[in-house]
XYZ file of C-alpha atoms in Angstrom:
473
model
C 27.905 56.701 -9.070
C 26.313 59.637 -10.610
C 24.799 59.203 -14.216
C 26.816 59.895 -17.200
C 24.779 62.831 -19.032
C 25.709 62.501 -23.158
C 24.148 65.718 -24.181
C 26.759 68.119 -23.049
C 24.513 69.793 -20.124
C 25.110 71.682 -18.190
C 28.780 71.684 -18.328
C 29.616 70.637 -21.841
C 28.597 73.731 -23.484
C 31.346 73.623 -25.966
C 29.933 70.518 -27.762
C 27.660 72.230 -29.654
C 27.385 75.895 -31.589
C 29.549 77.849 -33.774
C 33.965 76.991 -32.804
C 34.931 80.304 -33.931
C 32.191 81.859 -31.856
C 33.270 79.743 -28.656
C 36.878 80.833 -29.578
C 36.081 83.952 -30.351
C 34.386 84.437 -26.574
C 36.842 83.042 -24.603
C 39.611 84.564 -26.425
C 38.043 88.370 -26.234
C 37.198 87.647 -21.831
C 40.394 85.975 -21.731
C 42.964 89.314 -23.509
C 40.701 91.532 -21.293
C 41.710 89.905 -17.997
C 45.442 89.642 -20.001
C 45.122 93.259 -20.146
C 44.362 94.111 -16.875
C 47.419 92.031 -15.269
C 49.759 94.010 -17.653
C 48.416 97.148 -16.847
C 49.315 97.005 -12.896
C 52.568 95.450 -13.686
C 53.129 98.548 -15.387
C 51.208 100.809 -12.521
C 53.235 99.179 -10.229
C 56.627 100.321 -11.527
C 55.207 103.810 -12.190
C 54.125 104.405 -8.554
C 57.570 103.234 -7.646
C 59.393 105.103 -10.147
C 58.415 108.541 -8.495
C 60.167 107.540 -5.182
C 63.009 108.233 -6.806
C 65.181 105.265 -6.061
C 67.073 103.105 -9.198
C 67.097 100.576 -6.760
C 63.141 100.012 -6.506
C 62.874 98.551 -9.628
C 65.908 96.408 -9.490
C 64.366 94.598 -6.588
C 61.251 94.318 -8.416
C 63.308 92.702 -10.770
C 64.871 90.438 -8.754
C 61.641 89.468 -6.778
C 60.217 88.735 -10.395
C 63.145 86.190 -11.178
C 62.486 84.207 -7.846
C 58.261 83.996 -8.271
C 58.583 83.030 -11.629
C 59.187 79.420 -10.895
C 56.349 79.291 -8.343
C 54.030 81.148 -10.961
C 54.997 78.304 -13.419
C 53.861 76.099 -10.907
C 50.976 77.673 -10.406
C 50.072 78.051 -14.099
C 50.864 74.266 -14.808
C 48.999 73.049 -11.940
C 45.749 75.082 -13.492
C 46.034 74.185 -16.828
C 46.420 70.409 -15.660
C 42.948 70.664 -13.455
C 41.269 72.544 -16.168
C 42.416 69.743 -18.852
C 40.360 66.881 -16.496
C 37.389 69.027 -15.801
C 37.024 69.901 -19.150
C 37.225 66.768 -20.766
C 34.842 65.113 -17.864
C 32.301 68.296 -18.319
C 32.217 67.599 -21.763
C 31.823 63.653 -21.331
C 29.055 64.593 -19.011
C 30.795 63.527 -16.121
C 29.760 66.235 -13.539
C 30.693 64.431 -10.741
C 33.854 63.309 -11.536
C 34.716 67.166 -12.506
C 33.660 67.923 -9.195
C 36.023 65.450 -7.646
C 38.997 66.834 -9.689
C 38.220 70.261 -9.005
C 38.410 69.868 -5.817
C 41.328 67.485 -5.740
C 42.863 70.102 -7.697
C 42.532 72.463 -5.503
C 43.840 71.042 -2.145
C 46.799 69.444 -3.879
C 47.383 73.486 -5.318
C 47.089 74.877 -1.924
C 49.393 72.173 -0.081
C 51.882 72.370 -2.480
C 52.455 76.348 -2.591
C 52.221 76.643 0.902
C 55.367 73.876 0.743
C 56.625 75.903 -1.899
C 55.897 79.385 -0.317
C 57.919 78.032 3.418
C 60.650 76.930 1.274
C 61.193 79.969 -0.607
C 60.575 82.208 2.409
C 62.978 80.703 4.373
C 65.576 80.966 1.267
C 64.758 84.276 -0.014
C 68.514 86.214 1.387
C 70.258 82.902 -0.166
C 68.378 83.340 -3.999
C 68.538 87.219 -3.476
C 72.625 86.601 -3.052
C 72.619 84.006 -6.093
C 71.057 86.247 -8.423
C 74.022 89.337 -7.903
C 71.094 91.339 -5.791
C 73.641 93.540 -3.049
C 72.694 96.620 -0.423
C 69.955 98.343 -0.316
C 68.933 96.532 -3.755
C 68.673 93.176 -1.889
C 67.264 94.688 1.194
C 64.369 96.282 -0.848
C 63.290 92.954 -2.595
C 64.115 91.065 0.380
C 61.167 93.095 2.480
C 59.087 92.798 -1.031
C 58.865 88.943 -1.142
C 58.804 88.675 2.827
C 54.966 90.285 2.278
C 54.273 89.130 -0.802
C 55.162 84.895 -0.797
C 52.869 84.195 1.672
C 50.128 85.147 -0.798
C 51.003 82.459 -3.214
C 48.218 80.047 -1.911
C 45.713 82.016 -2.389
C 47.189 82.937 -6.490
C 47.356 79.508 -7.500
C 43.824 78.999 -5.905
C 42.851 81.696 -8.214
C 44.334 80.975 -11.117
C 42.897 77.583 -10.846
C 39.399 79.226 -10.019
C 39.547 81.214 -13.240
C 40.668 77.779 -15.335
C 37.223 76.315 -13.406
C 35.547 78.915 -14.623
C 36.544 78.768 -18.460
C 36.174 74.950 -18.407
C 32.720 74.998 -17.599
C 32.032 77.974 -20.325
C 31.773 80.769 -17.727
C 34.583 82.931 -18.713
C 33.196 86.258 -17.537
C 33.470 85.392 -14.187
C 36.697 84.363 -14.518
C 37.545 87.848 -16.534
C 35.808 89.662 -13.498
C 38.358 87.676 -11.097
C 41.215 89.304 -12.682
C 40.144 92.831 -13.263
C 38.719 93.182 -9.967
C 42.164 91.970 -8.754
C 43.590 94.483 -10.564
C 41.544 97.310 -9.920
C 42.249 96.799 -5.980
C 46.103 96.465 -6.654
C 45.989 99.840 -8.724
C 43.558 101.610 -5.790
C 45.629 100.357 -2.915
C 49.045 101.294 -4.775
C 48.961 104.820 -4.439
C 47.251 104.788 -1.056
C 49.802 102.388 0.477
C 53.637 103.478 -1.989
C 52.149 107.029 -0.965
C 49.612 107.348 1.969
C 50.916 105.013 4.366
C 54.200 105.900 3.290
C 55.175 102.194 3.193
C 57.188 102.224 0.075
C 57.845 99.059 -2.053
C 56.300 97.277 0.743
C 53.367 99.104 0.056
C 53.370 97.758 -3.176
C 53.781 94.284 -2.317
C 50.669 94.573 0.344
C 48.722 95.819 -1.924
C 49.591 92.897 -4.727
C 48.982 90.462 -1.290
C 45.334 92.317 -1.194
C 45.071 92.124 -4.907
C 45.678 88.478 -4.857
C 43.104 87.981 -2.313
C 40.423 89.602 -4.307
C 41.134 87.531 -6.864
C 40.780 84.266 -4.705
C 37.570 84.830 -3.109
C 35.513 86.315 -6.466
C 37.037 83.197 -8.525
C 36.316 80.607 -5.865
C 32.986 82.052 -4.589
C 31.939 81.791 -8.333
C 33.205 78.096 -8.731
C 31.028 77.448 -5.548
C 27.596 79.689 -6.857
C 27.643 79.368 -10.470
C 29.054 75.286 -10.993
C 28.206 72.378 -9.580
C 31.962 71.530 -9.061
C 32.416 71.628 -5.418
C 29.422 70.039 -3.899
C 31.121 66.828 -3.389
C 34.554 65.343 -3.069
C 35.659 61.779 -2.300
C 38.863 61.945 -0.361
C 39.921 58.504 -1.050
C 40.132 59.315 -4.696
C 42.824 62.069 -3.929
C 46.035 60.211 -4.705
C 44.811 58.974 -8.247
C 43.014 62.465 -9.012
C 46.712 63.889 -7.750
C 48.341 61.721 -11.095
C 45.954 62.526 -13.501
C 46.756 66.391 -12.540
C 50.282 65.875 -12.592
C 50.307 63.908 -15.903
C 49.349 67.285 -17.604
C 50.732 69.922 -15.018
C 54.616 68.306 -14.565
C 54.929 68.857 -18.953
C 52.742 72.629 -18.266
C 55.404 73.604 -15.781
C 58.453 72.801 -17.729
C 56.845 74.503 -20.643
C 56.620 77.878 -18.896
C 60.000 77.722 -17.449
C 61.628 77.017 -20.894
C 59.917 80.872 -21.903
C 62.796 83.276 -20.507
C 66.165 81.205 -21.912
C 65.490 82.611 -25.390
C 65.091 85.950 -24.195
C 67.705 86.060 -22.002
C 70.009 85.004 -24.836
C 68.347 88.132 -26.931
C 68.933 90.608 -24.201
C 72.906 88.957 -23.869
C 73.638 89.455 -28.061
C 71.240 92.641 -27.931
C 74.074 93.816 -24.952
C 76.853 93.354 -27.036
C 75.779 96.076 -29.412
C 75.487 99.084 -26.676
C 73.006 99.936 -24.119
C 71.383 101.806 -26.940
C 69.791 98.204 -28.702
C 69.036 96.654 -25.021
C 66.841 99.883 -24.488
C 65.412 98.874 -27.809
C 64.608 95.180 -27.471
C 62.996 96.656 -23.782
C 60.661 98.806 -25.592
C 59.705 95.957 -27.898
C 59.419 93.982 -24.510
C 56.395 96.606 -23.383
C 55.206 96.919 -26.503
C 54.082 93.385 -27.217
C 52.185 92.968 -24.018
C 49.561 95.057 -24.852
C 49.393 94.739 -28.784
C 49.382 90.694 -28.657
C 46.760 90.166 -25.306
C 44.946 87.834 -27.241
C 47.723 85.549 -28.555
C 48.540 85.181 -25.332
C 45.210 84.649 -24.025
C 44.620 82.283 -26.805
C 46.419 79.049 -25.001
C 44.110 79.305 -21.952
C 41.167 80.386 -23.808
C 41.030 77.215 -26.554
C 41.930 74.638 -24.029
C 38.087 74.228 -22.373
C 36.800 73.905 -25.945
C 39.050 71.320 -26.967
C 38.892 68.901 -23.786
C 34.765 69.385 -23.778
C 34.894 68.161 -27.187
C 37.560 65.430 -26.343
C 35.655 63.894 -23.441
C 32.623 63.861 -25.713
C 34.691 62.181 -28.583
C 33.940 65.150 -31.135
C 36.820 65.092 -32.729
C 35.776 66.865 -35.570
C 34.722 69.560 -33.252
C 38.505 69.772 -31.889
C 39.625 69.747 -35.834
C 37.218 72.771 -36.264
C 38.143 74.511 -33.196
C 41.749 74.547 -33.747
C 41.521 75.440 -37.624
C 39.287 78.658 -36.205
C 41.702 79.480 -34.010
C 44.559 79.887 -36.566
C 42.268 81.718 -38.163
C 41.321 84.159 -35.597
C 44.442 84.674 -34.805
C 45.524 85.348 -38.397
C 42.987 88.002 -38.600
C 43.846 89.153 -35.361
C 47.939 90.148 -35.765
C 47.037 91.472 -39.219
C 44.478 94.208 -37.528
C 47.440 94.869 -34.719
C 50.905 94.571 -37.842
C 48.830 97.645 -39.418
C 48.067 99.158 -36.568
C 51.213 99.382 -35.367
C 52.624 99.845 -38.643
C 50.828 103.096 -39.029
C 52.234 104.397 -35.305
C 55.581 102.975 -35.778
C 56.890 106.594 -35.969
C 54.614 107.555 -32.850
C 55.769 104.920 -30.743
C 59.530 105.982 -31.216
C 58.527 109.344 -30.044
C 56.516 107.879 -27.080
C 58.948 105.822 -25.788
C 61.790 108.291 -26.372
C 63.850 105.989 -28.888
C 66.840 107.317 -30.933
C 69.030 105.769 -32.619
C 69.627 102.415 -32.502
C 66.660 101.924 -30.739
C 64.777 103.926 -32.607
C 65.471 101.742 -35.674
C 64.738 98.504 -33.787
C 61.007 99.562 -32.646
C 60.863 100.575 -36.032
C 61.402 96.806 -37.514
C 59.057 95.473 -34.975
C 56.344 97.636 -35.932
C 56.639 97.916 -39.620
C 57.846 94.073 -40.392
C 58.109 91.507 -37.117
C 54.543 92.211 -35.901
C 53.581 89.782 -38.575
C 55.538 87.313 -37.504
C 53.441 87.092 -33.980
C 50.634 84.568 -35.765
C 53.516 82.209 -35.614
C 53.999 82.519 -32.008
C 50.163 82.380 -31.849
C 49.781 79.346 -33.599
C 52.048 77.432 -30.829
C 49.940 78.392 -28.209
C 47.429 76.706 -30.516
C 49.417 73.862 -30.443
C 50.869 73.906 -26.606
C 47.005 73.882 -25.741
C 46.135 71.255 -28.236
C 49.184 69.076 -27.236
C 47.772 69.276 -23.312
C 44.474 68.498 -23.810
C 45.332 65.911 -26.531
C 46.959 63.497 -24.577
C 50.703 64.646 -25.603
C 51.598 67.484 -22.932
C 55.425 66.693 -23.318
C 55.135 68.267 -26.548
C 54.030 71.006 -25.811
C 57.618 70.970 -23.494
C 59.186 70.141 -26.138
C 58.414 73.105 -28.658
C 59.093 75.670 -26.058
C 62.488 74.560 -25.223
C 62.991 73.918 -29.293
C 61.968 77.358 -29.544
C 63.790 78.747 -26.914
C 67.525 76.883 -28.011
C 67.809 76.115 -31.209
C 64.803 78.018 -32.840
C 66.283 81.244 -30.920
C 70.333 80.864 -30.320
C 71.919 80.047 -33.899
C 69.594 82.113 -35.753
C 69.488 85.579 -33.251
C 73.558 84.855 -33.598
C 73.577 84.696 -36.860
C 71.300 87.717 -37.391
C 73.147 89.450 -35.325
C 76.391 88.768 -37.436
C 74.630 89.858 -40.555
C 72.586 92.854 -39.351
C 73.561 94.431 -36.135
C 70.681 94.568 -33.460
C 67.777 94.175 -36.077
C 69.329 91.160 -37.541
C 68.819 89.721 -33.865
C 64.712 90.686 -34.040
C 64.906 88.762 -37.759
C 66.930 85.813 -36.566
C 64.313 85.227 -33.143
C 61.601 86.020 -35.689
C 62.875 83.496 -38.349
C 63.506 80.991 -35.884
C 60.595 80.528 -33.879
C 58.438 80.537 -36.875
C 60.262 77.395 -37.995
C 59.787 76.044 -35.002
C 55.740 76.661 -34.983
C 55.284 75.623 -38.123
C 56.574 72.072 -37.004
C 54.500 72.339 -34.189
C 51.017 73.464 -36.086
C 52.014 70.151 -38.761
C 52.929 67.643 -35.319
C 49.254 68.855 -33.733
C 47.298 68.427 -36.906
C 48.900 64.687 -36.947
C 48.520 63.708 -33.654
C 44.760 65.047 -34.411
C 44.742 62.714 -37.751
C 45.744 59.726 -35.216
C 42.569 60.574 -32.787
C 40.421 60.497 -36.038
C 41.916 57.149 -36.949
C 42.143 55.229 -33.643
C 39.523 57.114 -31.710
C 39.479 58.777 -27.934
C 41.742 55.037 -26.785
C 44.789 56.782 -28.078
C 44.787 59.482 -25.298
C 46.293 56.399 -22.644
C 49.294 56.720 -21.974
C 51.725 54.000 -23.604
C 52.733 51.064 -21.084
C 56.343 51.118 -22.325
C 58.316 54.779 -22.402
C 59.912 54.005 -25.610
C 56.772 53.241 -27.450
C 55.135 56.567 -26.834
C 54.590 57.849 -30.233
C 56.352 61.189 -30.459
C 55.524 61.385 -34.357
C 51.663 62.353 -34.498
C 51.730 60.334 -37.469
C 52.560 56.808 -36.499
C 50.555 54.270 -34.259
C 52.101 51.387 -31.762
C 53.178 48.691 -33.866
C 51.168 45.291 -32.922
């Protein structure tokens, strides 16, 4: 059994130096790679938009709504192998990293290629379930038929770049994704155009794209980490729980994300096409202008389960107080920004009216609102490396029901289509703010009872939901 290193070498480098800086790091590499996946998405649909066809983008849509479960699969199943290297790394556990790495990895591969079959084979039987019809069906049907069998190699990567960022390398892991990108946005033109292949040229050159992305974030697990030099297969099955302790919660999480906005887009629909086109624009606005809240979840996550497996706990304290900070800093900087081009981005986007008014009240007041939404992806990634991934679930589907449907309704009684920006606002602030004061607590307990109260409780009903409380003796 290898020796247990204490001094947070070489993985561990989270255990020591300035939080905020850490934070600060991972969060900048992290919005950059962000960036760079939201930029294609929206090269993509360019390209595609000059063919002319209403129909190309509908299918785009409609291929989005059937990955999106296997991309929550794939995003749980990395955060859950990144949780266990990252605490081991930081406990100075190299080798049993290395074993869950590459456990990790083989149970991501075997399960999306399961996955990938399954959804292959079902594709004209979801296209039919979703409303897709004609030439709209046929378009996304030939889409996924090139594009599913690539979802091996995505989770592979995704999990590559979590790797990377657990064992403090997160430029390689940024590198992954924007040379992943920068193929997908070379090949589009070439292949949409060029080749004349049309949407399938598009979903080639994603297939390509994804590749990229697999062999530079693997190739630098294998050069720059010591996490796949050895693996135990006989370990497999238990490494294959630990994962799935953290990953089963992760996946539910992301699939709770769309019901909120799909009940904004329904109340924004009963006020005229003119307030959907609105709430769109807000949709492509926040991408871009909140990168780093949403890179913020993946980015913190390493530096809290270093410092967990080497029972800093005022280090995970420190790093999640920084973060809050940083991000309070941050959405200030982007609310004025924004607030100065409100009237600019109406013209850009070609808003009037309604919609005019409704990108204006996202830029001049509900921009603010986004270190709310910030400060739960504190908490979701505290919550998974803490020991308490089902609340993390929890708080998104909170969010997403009744921090989002009684209080968009409402808004939308009181104030027409902005009233429905307020009311999601309003809501899922509430809902954060419970979620910042459960993570603190459940912190509070780890000070008081030490590292022993990460085990899972033997009996279901004695799991401590409140932070707050302990097992009673």
């Amino acid at each position: 059994m290898a020796e247990k290193k204490t001094d947070g070498t070489p993985g561990g480098v989270f255990v020591s130096g300035s939080t905020m800086g850490h934070v600060i790091r991972m969060t900048g590499t992290g919005s950059i790679g962000m960036l760079a996946i939201f930029a294609v998405d929206f090269i993509d649909m360019f390209f595609l938009s000059l063919l002319g066809e209403a129909e190309l983008a509908a299918a785009i849509g409609f291929a989005g709504s059937i990955l999106f479960f296997t991309m929550s699969v794939s995003i749980g199943l990395a955060i859950g192998v990144s949780v266990m290297v990252s605490r081991m790394l930081g406990a100075g556990d190299s080798a049993k990293a290395g074993q869950y790495t590459v456990s990790g990895l083989v149970l991501g591969v075997l399960l999306l290629v399961l996955l990938a079959i399954v959804t292959w084979l079902l594709v004209p039987v979801l296209l039919e379930m979703l409303g897709a019809s004609g030439r709209t069906a046929d378009y996304a049907r030939r889409y996924l038929n090139i594009l599913i069998p690539s979802m091996p190699l995505m989770v592979a990567a995704m999990m590559g770049g979590a790797l990377l960022r657990s064992s403090g390398l997160p430029k390689f892991a940024m590198y992954s994704t924007l040379l992943g990108a920068l193929a997908n946005a070379v090949l589009d033109p070439l292949l949409i155009f060029t080749a004349g292949l049309g949407i399938e040229g598009a979903a080639l050159a994603s297939a390509i794209a994804r590749f990229v992305m697999f062999a530079v974030a693997i190739v630098a697990v294998w050069r720059a980490t010591d996490l796949m030099r050895a693996w135990n297969p006989a370990g497999f099955f238990g490494d294959m729980r630990d994962i799935a302790r953290i990953a089963g919660p992760a996946v539910l999480t992301n699939v709770a994300t769309p019901i909120g906005n799909i009940y904004v887009m329904a109340a924004a629909a009963d006020f005229g096409d003119s307030a959907v086109a609105g709430m769109s624009i807000v949709g492509r606005i926040i991408p871009f202008a909140f990168a780093a809240t949403f890179a913020l979840s993946g980015s913190i996550g390493p530096i809290v389960g270093q410092n967990i497996g080497a029972e800093r706990i005022d280090r995970v304290r420190s790093t999640l107080k920084d973060s809050l900070i940083f991000i309070a800093g941050y959405v200030a900087v982007v609310w004025l920004i924004l607030a100065l081009l409100a009237d600019l981005a109406v013209t850009f986007f070609s808003a009037t009216g309604v919609s005019a008014d409704v990108v204006r009240l996202f830029c001049l007041g509900i921009a603010g609102s986004f270190f709310f939404n910030g400060a739960q992806f504190v908490a979701n990634a505290a919550f998974n490396n803490l020991g308490r991934p089902m609340l993390s679930t929890l708080f998104n589907f909170a969010k997403a029901t009744i921090g989002t449907i009684p209080f968009v309704y409402a808004g939308g009684l009181i104030w027409g289509p902005q009233g429905i920006l307020v009311g999601q606002a309003l809501g899922g602030s509430l809902v954060a703010m419970v979620a910042i004061f459960m993570m603190f607590g459940v912190v509070r307990r780890l000070e008081r009872e030490g590292i022993g109260a990460l085990k899972p409780a033997k009996r279901v009903w004695r799991i401590p939901f409140w932070p707050q409380s302990s097992p009673r003796v």
